[in-house]
Amino acid sequence: MAISRRQFVSRVAGASIASITAPNLAFAQNNGPLRVGLLAAKTGPLASGGIDMELALTMYLKERDYTLAGRKIELIVADTAGVPATARTKAQELIEKNNVHCIIGPLAAFEALAIADYLTEKEIPTLGVAAAEDMTQRHPSPWFVRLTSTSAQCAYTLAEYSAKELKYKKIVTIADDFAYGHEMCAGFQRVFEDNGGKIIQKIFTPLATPDYGSYVAQVKNADAIFLGTAGSNGFRFLRQFIEYGLKDKMAVIGGMTALDESVLRNMGDEALGILTTSWYSAELDNPLNEMFAPAFRKQFKYDPGYYAGSTYLAGEILEAALTTTKGNAEDKKALMAAIRGSNVDTIRGQIKFDEFGNVVGNAYIRKVTKSDGRLVNSVIKTYPDVSQFWTYDKNAFLKNPVYSRDYPPAKNLEP
């Protein structure tokens, strides 16, 4: 790429701030509230995900009377608008104006890359949602953990599944043209081709693409097309893909957010049968999720997905860490050590963190089905304890460039 992905310049948007407090300081080490900053894209093309992030984290805190490990919580929410420069400005406000003890978020890979160095400089414990690979690989920070997945981590599983179980030989990839889409498709390509398949075409589209018609018209004939989209882009692409009559000619499969539950609620039967991969599904049958997902659905009238699940999960990890520190968030090193040392059951299953601060946990192959008249992502296969390095040697992996549009090289593209 022409510029570093850590160097983004854009406009500044506003922030919305909500503060909530509650009593009960039984185990707290400090009499003041613990201030949690949430960076969420509540406006712009990623708004549906950012809104879900706030809804779920607020829900988690309400369930606990805004008190974790005996410490009252003040939640401060900042709208990044899905713009890297704005994400940095809002992070600075949270830290320098609001004096937050920790940060959850942001949503997008390019936002996370824009603020990574600043958060490390300020030594702010950060529970990450964004999937930017190198934040837990070649440039890890001792102040950052990722609870969800790298861009490629879950894509690895679907790539293997596509080659070994679906017997696909040729696949087209299409993704949003930013770090998340680049890295996801690159990881998918690597594992699919290592298992004998070929990626015959790679298409990247602007994040705010208003019309996918010209891109759909370019799609080559293959066994399947892999969607590396975020926000509502998967829904909008699929609608035009179907209008062109292509869904009857090739299968559709997708990454973590392509057919997220926040997208499925706006779709019809055209989504039935589509396979995706993720670290979460509202249909997971573990005890914690069986409480969370129905409660979220009852309150908001739709199922939680990647975005809602990510911040509810962040609440679970933060509470476990605060329980270890007995509510003490002022000792930032101790809090960060407790976060990194987490090995707990969550709504996504049991998780732990590797030496770089990235989650090791289950990844799921999901199929869109109907349940009680609504579309859901039913789990059809579980890959346990998936690492960000998949089955590759860690040291050899890190000697390679970070995944991108150009790495690994696409050797099987058709003219």
XYZ file of C-alpha atoms in Angstrom:
415
model
C 0.000 0.000 0.000
C 1.126 3.542 -0.656
C 0.893 4.692 2.975
C 1.104 3.045 6.344
C -2.233 1.874 7.648
C -1.424 3.734 10.851
C -1.469 7.021 8.948
C -5.008 8.165 8.260
C -6.271 11.698 7.993
C -9.942 12.596 7.949
C -12.592 14.886 9.362
C -13.621 15.242 12.993
C -17.129 14.321 14.094
C -18.937 14.856 17.386
C -19.123 12.622 20.393
C -22.070 11.596 22.536
C -21.293 11.065 26.190
C -23.425 9.184 28.678
C -22.504 8.857 32.330
C -24.041 6.334 34.698
C -23.269 5.674 38.346
C -24.540 3.369 41.044
C -23.815 2.608 44.706
C -22.143 -0.374 46.441
C -18.394 -0.257 47.022
C -17.958 -3.404 49.072
C -14.579 -4.415 47.659
C -13.427 -1.251 45.926
C -9.946 0.115 46.546
C -10.936 3.661 45.601
C -14.013 5.638 46.578
C -14.486 7.236 43.153
C -16.282 5.644 40.223
C -14.443 3.470 37.745
C -14.659 5.278 34.410
C -15.003 3.073 31.333
C -14.666 4.657 27.896
C -16.453 3.091 24.920
C -15.327 4.005 21.399
C -18.158 3.110 19.039
C -19.024 4.172 15.482
C -22.602 5.320 16.047
C -22.863 7.310 12.818
C -21.576 6.588 9.317
C -21.554 3.285 7.383
C -20.704 1.209 10.474
C -23.371 2.778 12.684
C -25.536 -0.315 13.134
C -22.609 -2.140 14.703
C -21.561 0.775 16.891
C -25.085 1.216 18.220
C -25.263 -2.478 19.095
C -21.949 -2.164 20.941
C -23.396 0.529 23.195
C -26.711 -1.289 23.711
C -25.040 -4.506 24.851
C -22.467 -2.918 27.159
C -25.150 -0.761 28.759
C -27.295 -3.881 29.152
C -24.435 -5.694 30.902
C -23.939 -2.838 33.349
C -27.658 -2.470 34.031
C -27.896 -6.163 34.891
C -25.257 -5.517 37.555
C -26.659 -2.232 38.806
C -23.667 -0.463 37.224
C -21.358 -2.067 39.773
C -18.498 -4.458 39.017
C -16.536 -6.131 41.812
C -17.965 -3.658 44.296
C -16.958 -0.640 42.226
C -19.517 1.726 40.736
C -19.139 2.307 37.010
C -19.323 5.485 34.971
C -19.713 4.696 31.266
C -18.603 7.364 28.796
C -19.517 6.713 25.155
C -17.786 8.488 22.278
C -18.926 8.338 18.653
C -15.967 7.739 16.334
C -18.171 7.950 13.196
C -16.018 5.216 11.675
C -13.286 7.778 10.903
C -9.680 7.140 12.032
C -8.856 10.787 12.849
C -12.073 11.077 14.831
C -11.311 7.877 16.713
C -7.986 9.361 17.789
C -9.595 12.636 18.860
C -12.236 10.818 20.885
C -9.640 8.558 22.498
C -7.701 11.645 23.562
C -10.852 13.180 25.060
C -11.661 10.013 26.974
C -8.166 9.847 28.438
C -7.193 13.495 28.921
C -10.597 15.030 29.669
C -12.624 12.187 31.179
C -9.724 10.363 32.862
C -11.006 6.902 31.986
C -9.451 3.882 33.662
C -9.871 1.674 30.597
C -11.242 1.703 27.059
C -13.436 -0.762 25.173
C -13.377 -0.617 21.362
C -13.145 0.806 18.763
C -15.048 -1.122 16.107
C -13.082 -0.828 12.852
C -9.560 -2.054 12.109
C -8.506 1.284 10.644
C -9.723 3.088 13.758
C -7.751 0.765 16.019
C -4.585 1.220 13.969
C -4.972 5.007 14.170
C -4.994 5.037 17.986
C -2.791 2.060 18.873
C 0.419 3.994 19.531
C -1.385 6.675 21.538
C -3.115 4.159 23.836
C 0.203 2.420 24.444
C 1.928 5.722 25.194
C -0.767 6.595 27.732
C -0.728 3.081 29.236
C -4.502 2.653 29.075
C -5.846 -0.886 29.479
C -7.785 -1.507 26.258
C -10.243 -4.311 25.561
C -10.241 -4.390 21.782
C -13.066 -5.262 19.418
C -11.416 -4.348 16.099
C -9.710 -7.124 14.166
C -6.507 -5.382 12.966
C -3.992 -8.230 12.828
C -0.710 -6.562 13.701
C -1.958 -5.149 17.004
C -1.438 -8.639 18.425
C 1.272 -9.849 16.067
C 4.307 -7.851 14.880
C 3.438 -4.728 16.880
C 1.748 -5.966 20.071
C 1.043 -3.615 22.947
C 1.193 -4.689 26.599
C -1.882 -2.501 27.141
C -4.125 -4.159 24.548
C -6.088 -7.392 24.371
C -8.433 -8.538 21.615
C -11.505 -10.425 22.825
C -13.076 -11.231 19.464
C -10.872 -12.385 16.576
C -8.219 -11.093 14.238
C -9.526 -10.391 10.744
C -8.333 -13.789 9.523
C -8.700 -15.930 12.635
C -12.232 -17.164 11.977
C -11.815 -17.047 8.184
C -9.216 -19.795 8.492
C -11.886 -22.207 9.688
C -14.277 -21.499 6.820
C -11.439 -21.792 4.303
C -10.565 -25.257 5.568
C -14.224 -26.232 5.749
C -14.817 -25.023 2.181
C -11.928 -27.054 0.808
C -12.181 -30.209 2.901
C -15.898 -30.625 3.544
C -17.639 -28.616 0.815
C -15.040 -29.676 -1.763
C -14.922 -26.235 -3.365
C -12.133 -25.798 -5.893
C -12.513 -22.204 -7.075
C -13.676 -19.209 -5.030
C -14.059 -15.463 -5.677
C -13.538 -13.058 -2.766
C -15.125 -9.628 -2.403
C -14.508 -7.363 0.572
C -14.549 -3.808 1.857
C -11.386 -1.988 0.797
C -9.738 -1.437 4.186
C -7.543 -3.405 6.579
C -10.302 -5.692 7.876
C -11.365 -6.777 4.388
C -7.792 -7.104 3.132
C -6.644 -9.226 6.061
C -9.704 -11.449 6.185
C -9.549 -12.320 2.486
C -5.787 -12.857 2.656
C -6.093 -15.317 5.528
C -8.970 -17.097 3.813
C -6.924 -17.297 0.607
C -3.886 -18.707 2.388
C -5.689 -21.596 4.053
C -7.988 -22.337 1.109
C -5.055 -22.544 -1.295
C -2.948 -24.513 1.198
C -5.770 -27.060 1.092
C -5.740 -27.317 -2.701
C -8.265 -24.625 -3.681
C -7.790 -21.572 -5.894
C -8.839 -17.949 -5.427
C -9.538 -16.937 -9.012
C -10.665 -13.337 -8.431
C -10.298 -10.715 -5.680
C -12.596 -7.679 -5.635
C -12.361 -4.785 -3.169
C -15.055 -2.126 -2.836
C -15.161 1.240 -1.013
C -16.618 0.999 2.493
C -19.492 3.324 1.596
C -20.363 1.767 -1.772
C -23.859 2.994 -2.771
C -24.361 0.519 -5.627
C -22.749 -2.899 -6.098
C -24.098 -3.445 -9.598
C -20.824 -2.776 -11.408
C -18.958 -5.119 -9.054
C -21.536 -7.901 -9.333
C -21.220 -7.705 -13.109
C -17.486 -8.469 -12.793
C -17.868 -11.685 -10.768
C -16.320 -14.701 -12.485
C -17.849 -18.158 -12.442
C -16.731 -20.155 -9.400
C -17.959 -22.644 -6.829
C -18.607 -19.849 -4.332
C -18.083 -16.207 -3.497
C -16.674 -15.233 -0.102
C -17.974 -11.984 1.445
C -15.556 -10.009 3.609
C -17.993 -7.191 4.307
C -18.930 -5.203 7.426
C -21.967 -3.215 8.549
C -24.882 -3.389 6.109
C -22.651 -3.959 3.070
C -23.176 -7.720 3.002
C -26.934 -7.276 2.824
C -26.727 -4.683 0.065
C -24.259 -6.705 -2.018
C -26.277 -9.902 -1.653
C -29.475 -8.157 -2.742
C -27.900 -7.124 -6.042
C -26.102 -10.456 -6.404
C -29.510 -12.134 -6.331
C -31.022 -9.587 -8.727
C -28.346 -10.551 -11.256
C -29.375 -14.196 -10.887
C -26.009 -15.324 -9.535
C -27.108 -16.957 -6.296
C -28.528 -19.873 -8.301
C -25.171 -20.333 -10.051
C -22.689 -20.179 -7.174
C -22.772 -20.524 -3.401
C -22.398 -17.558 -1.050
C -20.212 -17.860 2.057
C -18.983 -15.123 4.357
C -16.783 -13.858 7.147
C -17.611 -12.763 10.676
C -19.795 -9.758 9.905
C -21.077 -10.496 6.382
C -24.431 -11.824 7.610
C -24.282 -10.690 11.208
C -27.504 -10.924 13.174
C -27.830 -7.137 12.824
C -27.930 -7.711 9.046
C -30.148 -10.800 9.056
C -33.004 -8.938 10.663
C -33.394 -6.931 7.452
C -33.273 -9.940 5.127
C -35.718 -12.518 3.828
C -35.529 -16.112 2.673
C -32.805 -15.243 0.165
C -30.344 -15.611 3.054
C -31.358 -19.176 3.909
C -28.566 -21.701 3.626
C -25.677 -19.214 3.502
C -22.639 -20.266 5.524
C -20.535 -17.848 7.552
C -17.889 -18.116 10.246
C -17.566 -16.245 13.527
C -16.483 -16.484 17.133
C -20.123 -15.931 18.183
C -23.717 -16.753 17.326
C -26.878 -15.852 19.182
C -27.740 -19.565 18.833
C -24.835 -20.816 20.962
C -26.181 -23.176 23.601
C -23.829 -22.450 26.502
C -25.485 -21.333 29.774
C -24.274 -17.714 29.697
C -25.422 -17.111 26.141
C -28.748 -18.790 26.848
C -29.362 -15.959 29.315
C -27.868 -13.117 27.272
C -29.296 -13.706 23.791
C -32.976 -14.094 24.783
C -32.737 -11.102 27.132
C -31.213 -8.942 24.377
C -33.855 -10.115 21.905
C -36.664 -9.404 24.364
C -35.402 -5.888 25.012
C -34.393 -4.828 21.486
C -36.569 -7.124 19.315
C -33.685 -8.724 17.413
C -30.819 -11.102 18.083
C -27.368 -9.976 19.252
C -24.472 -10.571 16.862
C -20.761 -9.796 16.522
C -21.046 -6.174 17.645
C -23.379 -6.652 20.601
C -21.613 -9.826 21.638
C -18.218 -8.109 21.595
C -18.999 -5.512 24.249
C -21.055 -7.840 26.429
C -18.005 -10.101 26.307
C -15.812 -7.127 27.226
C -17.986 -6.587 30.287
C -17.505 -10.211 31.303
C -13.720 -10.013 30.988
C -13.503 -6.650 32.749
C -15.614 -7.876 35.656
C -13.476 -11.014 36.020
C -10.309 -8.894 36.063
C -11.743 -6.430 38.576
C -12.755 -9.311 40.799
C -9.106 -10.400 40.776
C -7.911 -6.882 41.669
C -10.745 -6.419 44.192
C -12.088 -3.448 42.275
C -8.759 -1.660 42.040
C -8.394 -0.023 38.618
C -5.875 2.622 39.702
C -3.053 0.091 39.547
C -3.164 -0.138 35.765
C -0.438 -2.761 35.511
C -2.248 -5.051 37.918
C -5.549 -4.548 36.082
C -3.923 -5.293 32.737
C -2.244 -8.381 34.132
C -5.607 -9.579 35.453
C -7.245 -8.993 32.065
C -4.496 -10.876 30.224
C -4.629 -13.669 32.777
C -8.355 -14.255 32.255
C -9.373 -17.838 31.559
C -13.111 -17.703 32.002
C -16.406 -18.904 30.635
C -18.205 -16.303 28.528
C -21.117 -16.009 26.123
C -18.804 -17.290 23.351
C -17.448 -20.182 25.391
C -14.264 -20.427 27.418
C -11.449 -18.114 26.340
C -7.884 -17.268 27.254
C -5.248 -14.930 25.818
C -1.979 -15.755 24.132
C 1.336 -14.039 24.895
C 0.476 -11.230 22.466
C -2.882 -10.437 24.075
C -5.049 -12.098 21.422
C -7.918 -14.379 22.284
C -7.734 -18.150 21.897
C -11.241 -19.565 21.718
C -13.830 -21.406 19.687
C -14.731 -20.419 16.137
C -17.993 -21.550 14.594
C -19.275 -22.447 11.127
C -22.835 -21.142 10.927
C -25.733 -21.697 8.532
C -28.650 -19.308 8.088
C -31.845 -21.102 9.072
C -35.240 -20.147 10.470
C -36.245 -20.347 14.117
C -39.611 -19.139 15.399
C -40.111 -17.252 12.144
C -36.828 -15.327 12.239
C -33.512 -15.854 10.487
C -30.710 -17.135 12.712
C -27.089 -18.275 12.371
C -27.305 -21.913 13.448
C -23.996 -23.471 14.482
C -23.146 -26.527 12.374
C -19.498 -27.053 13.343
C -17.223 -25.902 16.158
C -13.476 -25.434 15.795
C -12.117 -25.433 19.373
C -9.357 -23.178 20.706
C -8.545 -21.412 17.460
C -5.333 -19.367 17.568
C -4.557 -16.253 15.571
C -1.739 -18.281 13.981
C -4.083 -21.154 13.005
C -1.926 -24.283 12.564
C 1.097 -22.360 11.285
C 4.366 -22.066 13.160
C 4.216 -18.824 15.140
C 7.782 -17.731 14.509
C 7.620 -18.415 10.789
C 4.234 -16.662 10.618
C 5.609 -13.478 12.171
C 8.529 -13.335 9.759
C 6.071 -12.840 6.901
C 4.422 -9.500 6.063
C 1.070 -8.669 7.630
C -1.857 -9.835 5.507
C -2.837 -7.289 2.856
C -4.275 -6.888 -0.630
C -0.969 -8.175 -1.991
C 0.153 -10.732 0.597
C 0.025 -13.608 0.193
C 0.472 -13.243 -3.577
C -2.563 -14.256 -5.622
C -1.084 -16.859 -7.969
C -4.312 -18.303 -9.335
C -6.206 -15.246 -10.568
C -7.982 -15.745 -13.858
C -7.771 -13.072 -16.577
